[in-house]
Coordinates of C-alpha atoms and ligand atoms in Angstrom, one line a residue:
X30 CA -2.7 -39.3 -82.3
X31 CA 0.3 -38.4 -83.6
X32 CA -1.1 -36.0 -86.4
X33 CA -2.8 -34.2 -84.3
X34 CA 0.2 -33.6 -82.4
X35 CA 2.5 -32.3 -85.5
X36 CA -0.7 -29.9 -86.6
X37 CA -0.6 -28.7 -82.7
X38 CA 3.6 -27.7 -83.0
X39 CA 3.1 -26.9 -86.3
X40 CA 0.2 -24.0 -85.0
X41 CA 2.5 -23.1 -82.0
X42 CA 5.2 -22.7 -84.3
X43 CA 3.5 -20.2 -86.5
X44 CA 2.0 -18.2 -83.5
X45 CA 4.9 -17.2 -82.1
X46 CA 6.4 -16.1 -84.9
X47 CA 3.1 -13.9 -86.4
X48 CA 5.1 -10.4 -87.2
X49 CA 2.0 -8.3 -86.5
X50 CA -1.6 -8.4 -85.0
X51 CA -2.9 -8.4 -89.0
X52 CA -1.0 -11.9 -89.0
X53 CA -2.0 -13.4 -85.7
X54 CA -5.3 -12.3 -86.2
X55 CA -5.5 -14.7 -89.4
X56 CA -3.7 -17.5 -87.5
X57 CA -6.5 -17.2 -84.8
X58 CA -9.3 -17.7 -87.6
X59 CA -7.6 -20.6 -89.7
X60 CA -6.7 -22.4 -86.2
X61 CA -9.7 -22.0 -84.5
X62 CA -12.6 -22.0 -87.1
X63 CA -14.7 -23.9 -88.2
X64 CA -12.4 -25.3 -91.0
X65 CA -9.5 -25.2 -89.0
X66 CA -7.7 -28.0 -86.7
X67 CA -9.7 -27.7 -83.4
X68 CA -13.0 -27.5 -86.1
X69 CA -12.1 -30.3 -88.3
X70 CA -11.4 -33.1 -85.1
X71 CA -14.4 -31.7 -83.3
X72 CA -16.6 -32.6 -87.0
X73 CA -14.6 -35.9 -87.2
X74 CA -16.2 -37.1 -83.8
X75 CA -19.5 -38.2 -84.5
X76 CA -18.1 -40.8 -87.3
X77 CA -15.8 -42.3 -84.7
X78 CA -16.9 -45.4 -83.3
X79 CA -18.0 -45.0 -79.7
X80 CA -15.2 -45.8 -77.4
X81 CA -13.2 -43.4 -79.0
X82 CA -15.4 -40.0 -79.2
X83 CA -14.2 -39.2 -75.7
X84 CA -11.1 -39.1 -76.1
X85 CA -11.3 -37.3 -79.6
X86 CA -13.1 -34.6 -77.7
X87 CA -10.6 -34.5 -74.7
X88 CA -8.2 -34.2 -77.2
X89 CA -9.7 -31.5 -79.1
X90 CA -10.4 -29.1 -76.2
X91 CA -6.9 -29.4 -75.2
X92 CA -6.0 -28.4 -78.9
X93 CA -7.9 -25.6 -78.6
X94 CA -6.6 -24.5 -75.1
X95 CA -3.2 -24.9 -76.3
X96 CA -3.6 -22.8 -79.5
X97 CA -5.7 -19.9 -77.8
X98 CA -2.8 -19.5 -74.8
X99 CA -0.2 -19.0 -77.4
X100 CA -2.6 -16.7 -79.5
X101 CA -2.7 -14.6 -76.1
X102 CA 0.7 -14.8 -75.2
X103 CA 1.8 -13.6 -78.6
X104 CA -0.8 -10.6 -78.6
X105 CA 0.4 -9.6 -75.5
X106 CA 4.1 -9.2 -76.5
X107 CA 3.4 -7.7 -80.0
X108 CA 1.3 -5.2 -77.9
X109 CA 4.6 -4.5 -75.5
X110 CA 6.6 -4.0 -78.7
X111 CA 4.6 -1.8 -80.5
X112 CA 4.2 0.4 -77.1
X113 CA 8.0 0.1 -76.4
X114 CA 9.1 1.5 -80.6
X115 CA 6.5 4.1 -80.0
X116 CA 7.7 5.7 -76.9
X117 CA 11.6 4.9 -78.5
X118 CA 10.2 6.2 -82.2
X119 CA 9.5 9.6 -84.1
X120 CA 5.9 8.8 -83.4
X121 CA 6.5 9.9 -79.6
X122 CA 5.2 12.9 -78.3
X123 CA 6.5 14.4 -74.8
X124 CA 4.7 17.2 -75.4
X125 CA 1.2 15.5 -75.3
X126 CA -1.1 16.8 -71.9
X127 CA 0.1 13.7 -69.3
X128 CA -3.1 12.2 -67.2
X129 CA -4.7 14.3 -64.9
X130 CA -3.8 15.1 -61.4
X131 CA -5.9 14.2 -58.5
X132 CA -8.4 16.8 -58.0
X133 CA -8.0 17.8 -54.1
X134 CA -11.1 19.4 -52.5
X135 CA -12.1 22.0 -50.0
X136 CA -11.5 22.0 -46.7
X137 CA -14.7 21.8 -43.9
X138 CA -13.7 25.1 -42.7
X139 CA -14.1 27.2 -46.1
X140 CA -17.2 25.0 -47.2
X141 CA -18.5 26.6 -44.1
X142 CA -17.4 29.7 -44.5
X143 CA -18.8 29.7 -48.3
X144 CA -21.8 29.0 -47.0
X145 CA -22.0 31.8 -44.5
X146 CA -20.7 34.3 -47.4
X147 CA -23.6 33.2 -49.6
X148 CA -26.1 33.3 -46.7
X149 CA -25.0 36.7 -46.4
X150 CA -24.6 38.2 -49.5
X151 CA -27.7 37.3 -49.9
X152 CA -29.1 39.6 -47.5
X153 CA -27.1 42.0 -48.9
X154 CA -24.4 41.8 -46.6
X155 CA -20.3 42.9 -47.4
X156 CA -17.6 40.3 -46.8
X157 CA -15.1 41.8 -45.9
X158 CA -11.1 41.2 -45.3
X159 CA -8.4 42.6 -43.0
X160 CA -4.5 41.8 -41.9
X161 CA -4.0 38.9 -40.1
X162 CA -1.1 40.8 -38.3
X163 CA -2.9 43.7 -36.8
X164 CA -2.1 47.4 -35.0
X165 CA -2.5 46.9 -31.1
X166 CA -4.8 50.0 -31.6
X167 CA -7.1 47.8 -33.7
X168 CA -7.0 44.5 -31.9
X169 CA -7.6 46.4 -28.8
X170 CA -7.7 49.8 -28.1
X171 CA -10.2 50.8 -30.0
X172 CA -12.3 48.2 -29.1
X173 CA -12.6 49.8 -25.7
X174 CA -10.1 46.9 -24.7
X175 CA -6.9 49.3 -23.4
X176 CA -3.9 48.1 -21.9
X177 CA -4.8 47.5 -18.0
X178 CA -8.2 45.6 -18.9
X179 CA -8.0 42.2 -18.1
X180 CA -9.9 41.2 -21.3
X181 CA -6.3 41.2 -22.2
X182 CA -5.7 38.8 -20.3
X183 CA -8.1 36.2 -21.7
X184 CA -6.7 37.2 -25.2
X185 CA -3.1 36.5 -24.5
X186 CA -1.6 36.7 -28.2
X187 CA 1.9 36.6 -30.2
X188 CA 3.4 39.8 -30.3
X189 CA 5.5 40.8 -33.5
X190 CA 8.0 43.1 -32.1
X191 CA 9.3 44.2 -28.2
X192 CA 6.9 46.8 -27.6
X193 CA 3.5 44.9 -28.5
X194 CA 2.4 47.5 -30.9
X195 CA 2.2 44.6 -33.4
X196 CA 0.2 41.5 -32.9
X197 CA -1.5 38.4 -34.4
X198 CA -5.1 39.5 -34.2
X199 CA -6.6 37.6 -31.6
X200 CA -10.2 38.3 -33.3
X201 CA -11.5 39.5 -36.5
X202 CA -13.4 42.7 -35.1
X203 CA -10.4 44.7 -35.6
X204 CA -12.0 44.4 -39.5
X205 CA -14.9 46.1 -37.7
X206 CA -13.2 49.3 -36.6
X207 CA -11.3 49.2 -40.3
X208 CA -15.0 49.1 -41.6
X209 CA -16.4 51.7 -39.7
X210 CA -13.1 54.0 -40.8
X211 CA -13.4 53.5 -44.0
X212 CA -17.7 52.9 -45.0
X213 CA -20.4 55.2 -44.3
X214 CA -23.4 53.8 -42.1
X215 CA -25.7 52.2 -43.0
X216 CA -23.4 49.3 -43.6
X217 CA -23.5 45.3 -42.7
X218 CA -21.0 43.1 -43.1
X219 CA -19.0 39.9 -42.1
X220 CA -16.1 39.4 -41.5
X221 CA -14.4 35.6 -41.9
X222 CA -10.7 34.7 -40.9
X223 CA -8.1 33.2 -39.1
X224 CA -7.4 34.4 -35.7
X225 CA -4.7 33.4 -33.4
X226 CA -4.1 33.3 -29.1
X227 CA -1.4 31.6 -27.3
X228 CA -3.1 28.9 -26.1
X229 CA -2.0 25.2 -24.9
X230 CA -3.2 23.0 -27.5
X231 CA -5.9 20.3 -26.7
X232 CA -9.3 19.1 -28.3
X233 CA -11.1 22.2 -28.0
X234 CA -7.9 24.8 -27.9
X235 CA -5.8 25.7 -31.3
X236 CA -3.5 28.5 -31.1
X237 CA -4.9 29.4 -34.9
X238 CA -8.5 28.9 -35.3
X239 CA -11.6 30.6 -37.4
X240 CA -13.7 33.3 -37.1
X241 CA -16.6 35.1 -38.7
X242 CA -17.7 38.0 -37.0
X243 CA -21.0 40.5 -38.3
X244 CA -21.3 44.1 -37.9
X245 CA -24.4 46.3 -38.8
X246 CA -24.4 50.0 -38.5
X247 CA -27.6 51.4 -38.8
X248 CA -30.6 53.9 -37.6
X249 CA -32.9 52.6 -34.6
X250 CA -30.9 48.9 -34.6
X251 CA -32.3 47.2 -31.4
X252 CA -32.0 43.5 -29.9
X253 CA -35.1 42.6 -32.2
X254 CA -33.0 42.8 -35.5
X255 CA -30.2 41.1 -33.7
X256 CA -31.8 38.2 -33.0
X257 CA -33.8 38.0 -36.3
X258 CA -30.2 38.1 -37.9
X259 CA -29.0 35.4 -35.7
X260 CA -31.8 33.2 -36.4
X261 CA -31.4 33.2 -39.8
X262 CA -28.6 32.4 -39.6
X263 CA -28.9 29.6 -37.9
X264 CA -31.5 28.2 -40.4
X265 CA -28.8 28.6 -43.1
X266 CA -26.5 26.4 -41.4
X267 CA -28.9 23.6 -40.0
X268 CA -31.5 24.0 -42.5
X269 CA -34.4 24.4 -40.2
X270 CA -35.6 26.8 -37.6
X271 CA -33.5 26.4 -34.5
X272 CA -34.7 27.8 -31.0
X273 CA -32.4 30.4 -29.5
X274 CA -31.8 32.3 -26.2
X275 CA -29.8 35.0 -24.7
X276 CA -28.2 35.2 -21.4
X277 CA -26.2 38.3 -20.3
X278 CA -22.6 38.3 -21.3
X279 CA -19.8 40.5 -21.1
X280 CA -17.9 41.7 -23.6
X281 CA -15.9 45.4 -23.5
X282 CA -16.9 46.3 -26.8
X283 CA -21.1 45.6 -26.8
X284 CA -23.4 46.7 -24.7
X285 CA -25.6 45.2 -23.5
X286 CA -23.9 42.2 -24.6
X287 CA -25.4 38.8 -24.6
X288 CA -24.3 34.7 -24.9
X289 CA -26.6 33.5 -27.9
X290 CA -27.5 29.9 -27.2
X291 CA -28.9 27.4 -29.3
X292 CA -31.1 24.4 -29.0
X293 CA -29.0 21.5 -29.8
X294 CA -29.6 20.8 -32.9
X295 CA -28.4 16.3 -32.6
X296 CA -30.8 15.5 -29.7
X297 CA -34.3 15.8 -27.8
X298 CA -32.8 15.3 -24.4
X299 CA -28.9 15.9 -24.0
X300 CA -26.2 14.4 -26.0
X301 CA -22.6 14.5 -25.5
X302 CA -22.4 17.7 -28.0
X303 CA -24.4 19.7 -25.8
X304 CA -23.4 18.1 -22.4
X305 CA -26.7 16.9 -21.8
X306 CA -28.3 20.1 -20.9
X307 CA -30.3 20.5 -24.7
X308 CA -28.4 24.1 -24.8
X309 CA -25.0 25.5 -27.3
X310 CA -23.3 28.4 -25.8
X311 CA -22.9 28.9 -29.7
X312 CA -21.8 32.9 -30.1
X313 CA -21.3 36.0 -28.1
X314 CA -23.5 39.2 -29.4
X315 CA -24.4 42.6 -28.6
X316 CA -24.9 46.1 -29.3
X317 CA -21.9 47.9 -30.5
X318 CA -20.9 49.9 -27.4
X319 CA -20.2 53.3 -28.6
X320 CA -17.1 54.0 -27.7
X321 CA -16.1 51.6 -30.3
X322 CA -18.4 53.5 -32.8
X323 CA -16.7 56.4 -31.7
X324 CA -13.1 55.0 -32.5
X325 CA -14.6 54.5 -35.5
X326 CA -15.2 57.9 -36.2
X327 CA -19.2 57.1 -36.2
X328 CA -21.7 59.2 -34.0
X329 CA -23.3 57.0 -31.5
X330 CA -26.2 59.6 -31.0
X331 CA -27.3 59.5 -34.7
X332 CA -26.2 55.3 -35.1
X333 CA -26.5 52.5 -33.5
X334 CA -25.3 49.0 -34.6
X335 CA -25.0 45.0 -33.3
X336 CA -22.5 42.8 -33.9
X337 CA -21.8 39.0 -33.3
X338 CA -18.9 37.2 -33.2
X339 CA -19.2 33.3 -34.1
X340 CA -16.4 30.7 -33.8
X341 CA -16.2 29.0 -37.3
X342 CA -14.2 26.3 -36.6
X343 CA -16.7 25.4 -33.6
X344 CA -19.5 25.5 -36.0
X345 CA -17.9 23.3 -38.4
X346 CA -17.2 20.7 -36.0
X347 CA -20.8 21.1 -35.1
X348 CA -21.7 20.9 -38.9
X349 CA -19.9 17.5 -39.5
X350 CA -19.4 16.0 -35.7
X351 CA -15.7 16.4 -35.5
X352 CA -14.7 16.5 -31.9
X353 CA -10.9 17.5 -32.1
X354 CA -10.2 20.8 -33.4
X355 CA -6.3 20.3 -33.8
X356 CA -7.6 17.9 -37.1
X357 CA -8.6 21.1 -38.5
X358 CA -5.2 22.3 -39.1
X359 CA -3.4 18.6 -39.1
X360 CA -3.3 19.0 -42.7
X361 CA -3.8 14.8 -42.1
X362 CA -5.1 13.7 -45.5
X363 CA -7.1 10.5 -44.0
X364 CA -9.3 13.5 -42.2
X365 CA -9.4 15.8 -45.3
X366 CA -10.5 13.4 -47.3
X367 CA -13.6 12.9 -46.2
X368 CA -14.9 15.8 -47.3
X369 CA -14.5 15.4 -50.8
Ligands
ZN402 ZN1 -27.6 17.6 -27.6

């Protein structure tokens, strides 16, 4: 069918050379139309004789293939050029807000620790801050820790110049002896941060890990309050009423001091979390011993106070069933974000 042929070259022809998408646009409509080409041989068929109608249509959908590539391969350099004379032209403007960054997100350890803060604040609580390179007087001293006590030893820090009057805190309750310096009882307060030891690194060991330690000063404070606080507590971070027990502990600056454990909160019978014994040593508590209220410039006849100290990054692999704490501070994005 050679006319069909010249009206197929003939289209091509005026496709590719459309000047804008006004023109191709009207190409499109007289080509494919009703009245156009494709239109006008698909309307001829049924007045063909027989043996010829399928080839008229083969012939016709190839038409119309043909036509509609070139319609689309024209649109799709016109839409190049305008885009390339824009950026090139006066119509440009660098100055224009570019696309949005990738929104990062917070890390498990402060999502924890914002959670604590609002649990409580709520009770009316202070949250309070200190130096992350502390006094040895803070860190230890006047936590009835002084230099030949072999608590010491199981606190072995980095030390910020020869004599070891400076140090990385190895804990956050030197913010408690600052608190007690500087607020008049009654007071309560936590106190979240990073604390540092020189440890050997492995999956439960970071040299820098997280903290949030409480502190109430108060008139009459016994055991009772304690534990109500610390279960609580608890039920802010699980989200249900979790059974707890004390066992004797020792710690130089409670007394009595205690090992708070909790009943695993992932099983009925033992799971690897709580190595199978249904029990998580979870935080070490007690009553503020008063020496350290003392060194804190509070009378321990008149006051009397608790404290608890609770290992935040421990809770948060608790929270989310991580179990290596070096991916805490990895900084490894394929672990961070998962918590987005
Ligand atoms: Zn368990």
């Amino acid at each position: 069918m050679p006319d069909t042929e010249r009206s197929l070259q003939d289209a091509l022809g005026r496709v590719a050379g459309a000047p804008d998408m006004p023109a191709l646009g009207r190409l499109a409509e007289e080509f494919l139309g009703k009245t156009g080409i494709v239109g006008k041989l698909l309307a001829s068929i049924p007045s063909l004789p027989p043996a010829e109608r399928k080839e008229a249509g083969l012939a016709a959908n190839r038409l119309k293939r043909e036509i509609e590539a070139a319609i689309g391969a024209r649109r799709e350099a016109l839409e190049e050029a305008a885009l390339a004379s824009e950026r090139a032209g006066e119509g440009f403007d660098p100055t224009l807000p570019a696309a949005k960054p990738r929104r990062g997100s917070l890390h498990p350890v402060t999502r924890v620790q914002r959670e604590l803060e609002d649990l409580f604040t709520s009770m009316g609580w202070l949250v309070l801050d200190g130096p992350e390179v502390e006094l040895e007087h803070y860190n230890f001293d006047a936590l009835n820790i002084p230099r030949d006590h072999p608590a010491r030893d199981t606190m072995d820090t980095f030390r910020c110049d020869a004599e070891g009057k400076l140090v990385m805190r190895t804990h956050t309750s030197p913010v408690q002896v600052r608190a007690m310096e500087r607020l008049k009882p009654p007071f309560r307060a936590i106190v979240p941060g990073k604390v540092f030891r020189n440890e050997t690194k492995d999956a439960s060991h970071e040299h820098t890990f997280h903290q949030v330690e409480g502190l109430a000063i108060d008139r009459d404070l016994s055991v009772g309050h304690l534990i109500g606080a610390m279960k609580t507590l608890l039920r802010g971070i699980f989200g249900r009423d979790i059974e707890i027990r004390l066992r004797p502990g020792y710690f130089p600056f409670v007394e009595p001091g205690f090992e708070l454990d909790a009943r695993c909160p992932f099983c009925q019978s033992g799971c690897s979390v709580c190595k199978q014994s249904t029990w998580i040593e979870l935080l070490p508590c007690g009553m503020v011993h008063p020496n350290v209220l003392k060194a804190g410039g509070i009378d321990p006849e008149q006051w009397t106070g608790f404290a608890f100290g609770l290992g935040l990054s421990r809770l948060t692999m608790l929270r989310y069933g991580i179990d290596d704490v070096r991916l805490l501070l990895s900084g490894d994005l394929r672990f961070l974000e998962q918590f987005a």
